[in-house]
Amino acid sequence: MSSELENDLSTQFMEASIIESPHIIQARRAAKDLGLEPVTPATAQFLTFLAHIIDATAIVEVGTGTGVSTLAFFAGMKPEGLLTSVDCEAEHHGAAREILKAADIAHTRFRLITGDALTVLPKLTPGAYDMVFVDAEYLEYPEYLEEGLRILRPGGLLVLNHVFLGGKVVDDTNLDDDTIIIRDTVEAARGMDNLTTSLIAIGDGLLVCSTTRNED
Ligand SMILES: C[S@@+](CC[C@H](N)C(=O)[O-])C[C@H]1O[C@@H](n2cnc3c(N)ncnc32)[C@H](O)[C@@H]1O
């Protein structure tokens, strides 16, 4: 068996082995109706894991969609935590709000800010967040990286989704704008002295970046 096929089978096995909550399944259905691409089950599970291991109490999500990744964060973050999720589409926030309500997530645990990410992010408090998750407009990834690093606390995590862009990023001959921007953003983050980074082959690819801790 070729290693490519083995990789595909392993990925299929990993994604299919995850049993999701009824509310995540509801959010996936809503995403499909709206033509959105939510994080995959394995990606969602990994986000839960990251939020859990860093005891996250303050998370910013760029790109709420219908709330699949939002629910994944709630499964991992501390109960007293606050999740801030930004999306430019009121319709997406409407769907996400309904799903969070159905999942019994208290409205005091989240704020959904409807607006353009590049207008909203500069207004968030510097150094105040444990984790920033980016899943919105590809062409704005460099600015999300910059703003994400500005608002993270020392030792915080920045996670960029879609860093493989369906395989386009690893294909050197692909020079479309989205691909170049994502490729450059990943390269820039991996070259930063104040970040420890890891590329994770889950879903459409995640770049996980940890900022320098005070004691480092
Ligand atoms: C792929 S979906 C997010 C999926 C979500 N993270 C999930 O797992 O369910 C991308 C979202 O980003 C939002 N978006 C796109 N460009 C944006 C921008 N410039 N500012 C804010 N949100 C944006 C879209 O409206 C869409 O809901």
PDB file of C-alpha atoms and ligand atoms in Angstrom:
ATOM      1  CA  MET A   1       0.000   0.000   0.000  1.00  0.00           C
ATOM      2  CA  SER A   2       1.387   3.455  -0.870  1.00  0.00           C
ATOM      3  CA  SER A   3       2.157   5.730   2.065  1.00  0.00           C
ATOM      4  CA  GLU A   4      -0.193   8.336   0.562  1.00  0.00           C
ATOM      5  CA  LEU A   5      -3.101   5.902   0.686  1.00  0.00           C
ATOM      6  CA  GLU A   6      -2.102   4.836   4.197  1.00  0.00           C
ATOM      7  CA  ASN A   7      -2.174   8.495   5.251  1.00  0.00           C
ATOM      8  CA  ASP A   8      -5.626   8.929   3.725  1.00  0.00           C
ATOM      9  CA  LEU A   9      -6.929   5.843   5.520  1.00  0.00           C
ATOM     10  CA  SER A  10      -5.416   6.978   8.822  1.00  0.00           C
ATOM     11  CA  THR A  11      -7.044  10.378   8.422  1.00  0.00           C
ATOM     12  CA  GLN A  12     -10.410   8.826   7.584  1.00  0.00           C
ATOM     13  CA  PHE A  13     -10.090   6.524  10.577  1.00  0.00           C
ATOM     14  CA  MET A  14      -9.154   9.406  12.894  1.00  0.00           C
ATOM     15  CA  GLU A  15     -12.021  11.634  11.729  1.00  0.00           C
ATOM     16  CA  ALA A  16     -14.606   8.814  11.735  1.00  0.00           C
ATOM     17  CA  SER A  17     -13.622   7.562  15.194  1.00  0.00           C
ATOM     18  CA  ILE A  18     -14.800  10.748  16.907  1.00  0.00           C
ATOM     19  CA  ILE A  19     -18.287  10.759  18.368  1.00  0.00           C
ATOM     20  CA  GLU A  20     -19.586  14.305  18.500  1.00  0.00           C
ATOM     21  CA  SER A  21     -22.237  15.806  20.749  1.00  0.00           C
ATOM     22  CA  PRO A  22     -25.756  16.307  19.342  1.00  0.00           C
ATOM     23  CA  HIS A  23     -25.201  20.077  19.477  1.00  0.00           C
ATOM     24  CA  ILE A  24     -22.034  19.943  17.421  1.00  0.00           C
ATOM     25  CA  ILE A  25     -23.926  17.784  14.915  1.00  0.00           C
ATOM     26  CA  GLN A  26     -26.697  20.424  14.877  1.00  0.00           C
ATOM     27  CA  ALA A  27     -24.068  23.158  14.268  1.00  0.00           C
ATOM     28  CA  ARG A  28     -22.614  21.106  11.400  1.00  0.00           C
ATOM     29  CA  ARG A  29     -26.056  20.788   9.829  1.00  0.00           C
ATOM     30  CA  ALA A  30     -26.608  24.549  10.098  1.00  0.00           C
ATOM     31  CA  ALA A  31     -23.158  25.144   8.563  1.00  0.00           C
ATOM     32  CA  LYS A  32     -24.064  22.927   5.618  1.00  0.00           C
ATOM     33  CA  ASP A  33     -27.327  24.833   5.088  1.00  0.00           C
ATOM     34  CA  LEU A  34     -25.373  28.107   5.015  1.00  0.00           C
ATOM     35  CA  GLY A  35     -22.629  26.729   2.778  1.00  0.00           C
ATOM     36  CA  LEU A  36     -19.932  27.017   5.457  1.00  0.00           C
ATOM     37  CA  GLU A  37     -17.003  24.718   6.115  1.00  0.00           C
ATOM     38  CA  PRO A  38     -16.688  24.113   9.847  1.00  0.00           C
ATOM     39  CA  VAL A  39     -13.630  22.559  11.490  1.00  0.00           C
ATOM     40  CA  THR A  40     -13.431  18.780  11.077  1.00  0.00           C
ATOM     41  CA  PRO A  41     -14.239  16.464  14.011  1.00  0.00           C
ATOM     42  CA  ALA A  42     -10.536  15.793  14.675  1.00  0.00           C
ATOM     43  CA  THR A  43      -9.786  19.508  14.517  1.00  0.00           C
ATOM     44  CA  ALA A  44     -12.639  20.262  16.918  1.00  0.00           C
ATOM     45  CA  GLN A  45     -11.379  17.611  19.300  1.00  0.00           C
ATOM     46  CA  PHE A  46      -7.840  19.015  19.148  1.00  0.00           C
ATOM     47  CA  LEU A  47      -9.127  22.538  19.904  1.00  0.00           C
ATOM     48  CA  THR A  48     -10.948  21.142  22.950  1.00  0.00           C
ATOM     49  CA  PHE A  49      -7.721  19.466  24.014  1.00  0.00           C
ATOM     50  CA  LEU A  50      -5.633  22.643  23.617  1.00  0.00           C
ATOM     51  CA  ALA A  51      -8.135  24.770  25.566  1.00  0.00           C
ATOM     52  CA  HIS A  52      -8.169  22.108  28.283  1.00  0.00           C
ATOM     53  CA  ILE A  53      -4.411  21.696  28.712  1.00  0.00           C
ATOM     54  CA  ILE A  54      -3.770  25.432  29.017  1.00  0.00           C
ATOM     55  CA  ASP A  55      -6.738  25.933  31.411  1.00  0.00           C
ATOM     56  CA  ALA A  56      -8.072  28.572  29.048  1.00  0.00           C
ATOM     57  CA  THR A  57     -10.356  31.188  30.541  1.00  0.00           C
ATOM     58  CA  ALA A  58     -10.190  33.773  27.748  1.00  0.00           C
ATOM     59  CA  ILE A  59     -10.399  32.714  24.098  1.00  0.00           C
ATOM     60  CA  VAL A  60     -10.860  34.748  20.938  1.00  0.00           C
ATOM     61  CA  GLU A  61     -12.220  33.071  17.837  1.00  0.00           C
ATOM     62  CA  VAL A  62     -12.035  34.792  14.444  1.00  0.00           C
ATOM     63  CA  GLY A  63     -14.762  33.227  12.288  1.00  0.00           C
ATOM     64  CA  THR A  64     -17.675  31.870  14.358  1.00  0.00           C
ATOM     65  CA  GLY A  65     -19.617  30.301  11.509  1.00  0.00           C
ATOM     66  CA  THR A  66     -22.473  28.351  13.108  1.00  0.00           C
ATOM     67  CA  GLY A  67     -20.418  27.512  16.180  1.00  0.00           C
ATOM     68  CA  VAL A  68     -18.746  24.114  15.657  1.00  0.00           C
ATOM     69  CA  SER A  69     -15.342  25.354  16.876  1.00  0.00           C
ATOM     70  CA  THR A  70     -17.100  27.528  19.493  1.00  0.00           C
ATOM     71  CA  LEU A  71     -18.697  24.438  21.050  1.00  0.00           C
ATOM     72  CA  ALA A  72     -15.348  22.639  20.869  1.00  0.00           C
ATOM     73  CA  PHE A  73     -13.792  25.417  22.966  1.00  0.00           C
ATOM     74  CA  PHE A  74     -16.586  25.280  25.525  1.00  0.00           C
ATOM     75  CA  ALA A  75     -15.912  21.567  25.958  1.00  0.00           C
ATOM     76  CA  GLY A  76     -12.306  22.332  26.947  1.00  0.00           C
ATOM     77  CA  MET A  77     -12.156  25.749  28.591  1.00  0.00           C
ATOM     78  CA  LYS A  78     -12.731  26.521  32.258  1.00  0.00           C
ATOM     79  CA  PRO A  79     -16.404  26.983  33.250  1.00  0.00           C
ATOM     80  CA  GLU A  80     -15.688  30.546  34.434  1.00  0.00           C
ATOM     81  CA  GLY A  81     -14.066  31.398  31.091  1.00  0.00           C
ATOM     82  CA  LEU A  82     -15.287  33.902  28.500  1.00  0.00           C
ATOM     83  CA  LEU A  83     -15.191  33.200  24.772  1.00  0.00           C
ATOM     84  CA  THR A  84     -15.187  36.128  22.356  1.00  0.00           C
ATOM     85  CA  SER A  85     -16.155  35.142  18.832  1.00  0.00           C
ATOM     86  CA  VAL A  86     -16.065  37.480  15.849  1.00  0.00           C
ATOM     87  CA  ASP A  87     -17.900  37.069  12.550  1.00  0.00           C
ATOM     88  CA  CYS A  88     -18.918  39.585   9.899  1.00  0.00           C
ATOM     89  CA  GLU A  89     -22.206  37.802   9.093  1.00  0.00           C
ATOM     90  CA  ALA A  90     -25.183  38.454  11.382  1.00  0.00           C
ATOM     91  CA  GLU A  91     -26.918  35.375   9.929  1.00  0.00           C
ATOM     92  CA  HIS A  92     -24.058  33.130  11.035  1.00  0.00           C
ATOM     93  CA  HIS A  93     -24.126  34.642  14.512  1.00  0.00           C
ATOM     94  CA  GLY A  94     -27.898  34.145  14.637  1.00  0.00           C
ATOM     95  CA  ALA A  95     -27.464  30.430  13.928  1.00  0.00           C
ATOM     96  CA  ALA A  96     -24.564  30.105  16.381  1.00  0.00           C
ATOM     97  CA  ARG A  97     -26.523  31.883  19.124  1.00  0.00           C
ATOM     98  CA  GLU A  98     -29.447  29.459  18.721  1.00  0.00           C
ATOM     99  CA  ILE A  99     -27.136  26.470  18.898  1.00  0.00           C
ATOM    100  CA  LEU A 100     -25.305  27.781  21.985  1.00  0.00           C
ATOM    101  CA  LYS A 101     -28.696  28.318  23.634  1.00  0.00           C
ATOM    102  CA  ALA A 102     -29.774  24.774  22.756  1.00  0.00           C
ATOM    103  CA  ALA A 103     -26.492  23.531  24.224  1.00  0.00           C
ATOM    104  CA  ASP A 104     -27.267  25.365  27.495  1.00  0.00           C
ATOM    105  CA  ILE A 105     -24.196  27.570  27.311  1.00  0.00           C
ATOM    106  CA  ALA A 106     -24.980  30.541  29.570  1.00  0.00           C
ATOM    107  CA  HIS A 107     -25.017  33.848  27.675  1.00  0.00           C
ATOM    108  CA  THR A 108     -22.574  35.242  30.270  1.00  0.00           C
ATOM    109  CA  ARG A 109     -19.909  32.829  28.989  1.00  0.00           C
ATOM    110  CA  PHE A 110     -19.599  34.282  25.512  1.00  0.00           C
ATOM    111  CA  ARG A 111     -19.818  37.424  23.471  1.00  0.00           C
ATOM    112  CA  LEU A 112     -20.494  37.231  19.769  1.00  0.00           C
ATOM    113  CA  ILE A 113     -19.202  40.388  18.112  1.00  0.00           C
ATOM    114  CA  THR A 114     -20.672  40.908  14.653  1.00  0.00           C
ATOM    115  CA  GLY A 115     -18.258  42.891  12.532  1.00  0.00           C
ATOM    116  CA  ASP A 116     -15.232  42.780  10.333  1.00  0.00           C
ATOM    117  CA  ALA A 117     -12.369  41.048  12.111  1.00  0.00           C
ATOM    118  CA  LEU A 118      -9.884  43.760  11.214  1.00  0.00           C
ATOM    119  CA  THR A 119     -12.157  46.371  12.796  1.00  0.00           C
ATOM    120  CA  VAL A 120     -12.914  44.326  15.914  1.00  0.00           C
ATOM    121  CA  LEU A 121      -9.520  42.789  16.757  1.00  0.00           C
ATOM    122  CA  PRO A 122      -7.664  46.127  17.215  1.00  0.00           C
ATOM    123  CA  LYS A 123     -10.249  47.026  19.889  1.00  0.00           C
ATOM    124  CA  LEU A 124      -9.499  43.966  22.040  1.00  0.00           C
ATOM    125  CA  THR A 125      -7.272  44.360  25.113  1.00  0.00           C
ATOM    126  CA  PRO A 126      -3.568  43.648  24.539  1.00  0.00           C
ATOM    127  CA  GLY A 127      -2.048  40.651  26.372  1.00  0.00           C
ATOM    128  CA  ALA A 128      -5.416  39.556  27.763  1.00  0.00           C
ATOM    129  CA  TYR A 129      -6.177  36.230  26.054  1.00  0.00           C
ATOM    130  CA  ASP A 130      -5.012  32.649  26.533  1.00  0.00           C
ATOM    131  CA  MET A 131      -5.820  31.501  23.043  1.00  0.00           C
ATOM    132  CA  VAL A 132      -6.710  32.961  19.636  1.00  0.00           C
ATOM    133  CA  PHE A 133      -8.186  30.774  16.887  1.00  0.00           C
ATOM    134  CA  VAL A 134      -8.205  32.011  13.289  1.00  0.00           C
ATOM    135  CA  ASP A 135     -10.713  30.576  10.805  1.00  0.00           C
ATOM    136  CA  ALA A 136     -11.909  33.465   8.597  1.00  0.00           C
ATOM    137  CA  GLU A 137     -10.683  35.374   5.514  1.00  0.00           C
ATOM    138  CA  TYR A 138      -7.468  33.873   4.098  1.00  0.00           C
ATOM    139  CA  LEU A 139      -6.254  37.153   2.617  1.00  0.00           C
ATOM    140  CA  GLU A 140      -6.278  38.692   6.094  1.00  0.00           C
ATOM    141  CA  TYR A 141      -4.154  36.000   7.769  1.00  0.00           C
ATOM    142  CA  PRO A 142      -1.073  38.263   8.122  1.00  0.00           C
ATOM    143  CA  GLU A 143      -3.146  40.835  10.032  1.00  0.00           C
ATOM    144  CA  TYR A 144      -4.808  38.121  12.135  1.00  0.00           C
ATOM    145  CA  LEU A 145      -1.350  36.858  13.051  1.00  0.00           C
ATOM    146  CA  GLU A 146      -0.212  40.337  14.041  1.00  0.00           C
ATOM    147  CA  GLU A 147      -3.372  41.156  16.001  1.00  0.00           C
ATOM    148  CA  GLY A 148      -3.498  37.693  17.559  1.00  0.00           C
ATOM    149  CA  LEU A 149       0.017  38.073  18.913  1.00  0.00           C
ATOM    150  CA  ARG A 150      -0.834  41.537  20.249  1.00  0.00           C
ATOM    151  CA  ILE A 151      -3.797  40.299  22.306  1.00  0.00           C
ATOM    152  CA  LEU A 152      -2.287  37.022  23.581  1.00  0.00           C
ATOM    153  CA  ARG A 153      -0.803  36.758  27.064  1.00  0.00           C
ATOM    154  CA  PRO A 154       2.777  35.455  27.415  1.00  0.00           C
ATOM    155  CA  GLY A 155       2.617  31.681  26.926  1.00  0.00           C
ATOM    156  CA  GLY A 156      -0.665  31.970  25.018  1.00  0.00           C
ATOM    157  CA  LEU A 157      -1.606  29.948  21.945  1.00  0.00           C
ATOM    158  CA  LEU A 158      -2.398  31.213  18.471  1.00  0.00           C
ATOM    159  CA  VAL A 159      -3.949  28.598  16.171  1.00  0.00           C
ATOM    160  CA  LEU A 160      -4.351  29.185  12.432  1.00  0.00           C
ATOM    161  CA  ASN A 161      -6.758  26.894  10.569  1.00  0.00           C
ATOM    162  CA  HIS A 162      -6.610  25.922   6.865  1.00  0.00           C
ATOM    163  CA  VAL A 163      -2.848  26.263   6.573  1.00  0.00           C
ATOM    164  CA  PHE A 164      -2.768  23.491   3.930  1.00  0.00           C
ATOM    165  CA  LEU A 165      -5.616  25.014   1.871  1.00  0.00           C
ATOM    166  CA  GLY A 166      -6.655  21.634   0.547  1.00  0.00           C
ATOM    167  CA  GLY A 167      -3.067  20.821  -0.486  1.00  0.00           C
ATOM    168  CA  LYS A 168      -2.499  24.061  -2.431  1.00  0.00           C
ATOM    169  CA  VAL A 169       0.004  25.460   0.072  1.00  0.00           C
ATOM    170  CA  VAL A 170       2.387  22.530  -0.320  1.00  0.00           C
ATOM    171  CA  ASP A 171       2.214  22.697  -4.135  1.00  0.00           C
ATOM    172  CA  ASP A 172       5.007  25.132  -5.095  1.00  0.00           C
ATOM    173  CA  THR A 173       3.441  25.694  -8.502  1.00  0.00           C
ATOM    174  CA  ASN A 174       0.300  27.116  -6.944  1.00  0.00           C
ATOM    175  CA  LEU A 175       0.581  30.883  -6.878  1.00  0.00           C
ATOM    176  CA  ASP A 176      -2.962  32.083  -6.267  1.00  0.00           C
ATOM    177  CA  ASP A 177      -3.396  34.947  -3.806  1.00  0.00           C
ATOM    178  CA  ASP A 178      -4.894  32.887  -0.948  1.00  0.00           C
ATOM    179  CA  THR A 179      -2.153  30.286  -1.250  1.00  0.00           C
ATOM    180  CA  ILE A 180       0.680  32.815  -1.304  1.00  0.00           C
ATOM    181  CA  ILE A 181      -0.727  34.703   1.681  1.00  0.00           C
ATOM    182  CA  ILE A 182      -1.202  31.566   3.775  1.00  0.00           C
ATOM    183  CA  ARG A 183       2.215  30.203   2.771  1.00  0.00           C
ATOM    184  CA  ASP A 184       3.880  33.512   3.689  1.00  0.00           C
ATOM    185  CA  THR A 185       1.985  33.801   6.980  1.00  0.00           C
ATOM    186  CA  VAL A 186       3.002  30.300   8.046  1.00  0.00           C
ATOM    187  CA  GLU A 187       6.598  30.977   7.063  1.00  0.00           C
ATOM    188  CA  ALA A 188       6.592  34.308   8.925  1.00  0.00           C
ATOM    189  CA  ALA A 189       5.209  32.740  12.111  1.00  0.00           C
ATOM    190  CA  ARG A 190       7.674  29.838  11.963  1.00  0.00           C
ATOM    191  CA  GLY A 191      10.532  32.327  11.618  1.00  0.00           C
ATOM    192  CA  MET A 192       9.584  34.424  14.655  1.00  0.00           C
ATOM    193  CA  ASP A 193      12.007  34.204  17.571  1.00  0.00           C
ATOM    194  CA  ASN A 194       9.270  34.761  20.135  1.00  0.00           C
ATOM    195  CA  LEU A 195       7.144  31.817  18.941  1.00  0.00           C
ATOM    196  CA  THR A 196       7.377  28.058  19.285  1.00  0.00           C
ATOM    197  CA  THR A 197       5.386  26.606  16.401  1.00  0.00           C
ATOM    198  CA  SER A 198       4.064  23.261  15.270  1.00  0.00           C
ATOM    199  CA  LEU A 199       2.323  22.332  12.024  1.00  0.00           C
ATOM    200  CA  ILE A 200      -0.373  19.765  12.718  1.00  0.00           C
ATOM    201  CA  ALA A 201      -1.793  17.588   9.926  1.00  0.00           C
ATOM    202  CA  ILE A 202      -5.385  17.521  11.142  1.00  0.00           C
ATOM    203  CA  GLY A 203      -8.310  18.584   8.980  1.00  0.00           C
ATOM    204  CA  ASP A 204      -7.063  21.213   6.543  1.00  0.00           C
ATOM    205  CA  GLY A 205      -3.919  21.807   8.608  1.00  0.00           C
ATOM    206  CA  LEU A 206      -3.335  23.797  11.773  1.00  0.00           C
ATOM    207  CA  LEU A 207      -0.388  25.966  12.709  1.00  0.00           C
ATOM    208  CA  VAL A 208      -0.144  26.118  16.491  1.00  0.00           C
ATOM    209  CA  CYS A 209       2.062  28.903  17.873  1.00  0.00           C
ATOM    210  CA  SER A 210       2.969  29.363  21.523  1.00  0.00           C
ATOM    211  CA  THR A 211       4.202  32.796  22.575  1.00  0.00           C
ATOM    212  CA  THR A 212       7.218  33.195  24.853  1.00  0.00           C
ATOM    213  CA  ARG A 213       6.414  32.798  28.547  1.00  0.00           C
ATOM    214  CA  ASN A 214       7.661  35.381  31.066  1.00  0.00           C
ATOM    215  CA  GLU A 215      10.030  32.814  32.617  1.00  0.00           C
ATOM    216  CA  ASP A 216      11.527  31.705  29.251  1.00  0.00           C
TER     217      ASP A 216
HETATM  218  C1  LIG B   1     -15.073  28.591   7.833  1.00  0.00           C
HETATM  219  S1  LIG B   1     -16.249  29.614   8.604  1.00  0.00           S
HETATM  220  C2  LIG B   1     -15.867  29.414  10.320  1.00  0.00           C
HETATM  221  C3  LIG B   1     -16.247  28.071  10.827  1.00  0.00           C
HETATM  222  C4  LIG B   1     -16.213  27.934  12.332  1.00  0.00           C
HETATM  223  N1  LIG B   1     -14.906  28.236  12.873  1.00  0.00           N
HETATM  224  C5  LIG B   1     -16.643  26.545  12.707  1.00  0.00           C
HETATM  225  O1  LIG B   1     -15.787  25.660  12.917  1.00  0.00           O
HETATM  226  O2  LIG B   1     -17.867  26.319  12.783  1.00  0.00           O
HETATM  227  C6  LIG B   1     -15.561  31.203   8.307  1.00  0.00           C
HETATM  228  C7  LIG B   1     -16.353  32.333   8.930  1.00  0.00           C
HETATM  229  O3  LIG B   1     -15.560  33.520   8.849  1.00  0.00           O
HETATM  230  C8  LIG B   1     -16.424  34.602   8.614  1.00  0.00           C
HETATM  231  N2  LIG B   1     -15.619  35.679   8.013  1.00  0.00           N
HETATM  232  C9  LIG B   1     -15.085  35.715   6.769  1.00  0.00           C
HETATM  233  N3  LIG B   1     -14.400  36.853   6.592  1.00  0.00           N
HETATM  234  C10 LIG B   1     -14.497  37.540   7.748  1.00  0.00           C
HETATM  235  C11 LIG B   1     -13.999  38.801   8.188  1.00  0.00           C
HETATM  236  N4  LIG B   1     -13.255  39.560   7.396  1.00  0.00           N
HETATM  237  N5  LIG B   1     -14.293  39.200   9.448  1.00  0.00           N
HETATM  238  C12 LIG B   1     -15.053  38.421  10.264  1.00  0.00           C
HETATM  239  N6  LIG B   1     -15.538  37.224   9.901  1.00  0.00           N
HETATM  240  C13 LIG B   1     -15.269  36.786   8.669  1.00  0.00           C
HETATM  241  C14 LIG B   1     -17.501  34.044   7.699  1.00  0.00           C
HETATM  242  O4  LIG B   1     -18.683  34.816   7.770  1.00  0.00           O
HETATM  243  C15 LIG B   1     -17.661  32.630   8.220  1.00  0.00           C
HETATM  244  O5  LIG B   1     -18.734  32.539   9.133  1.00  0.00           O
END
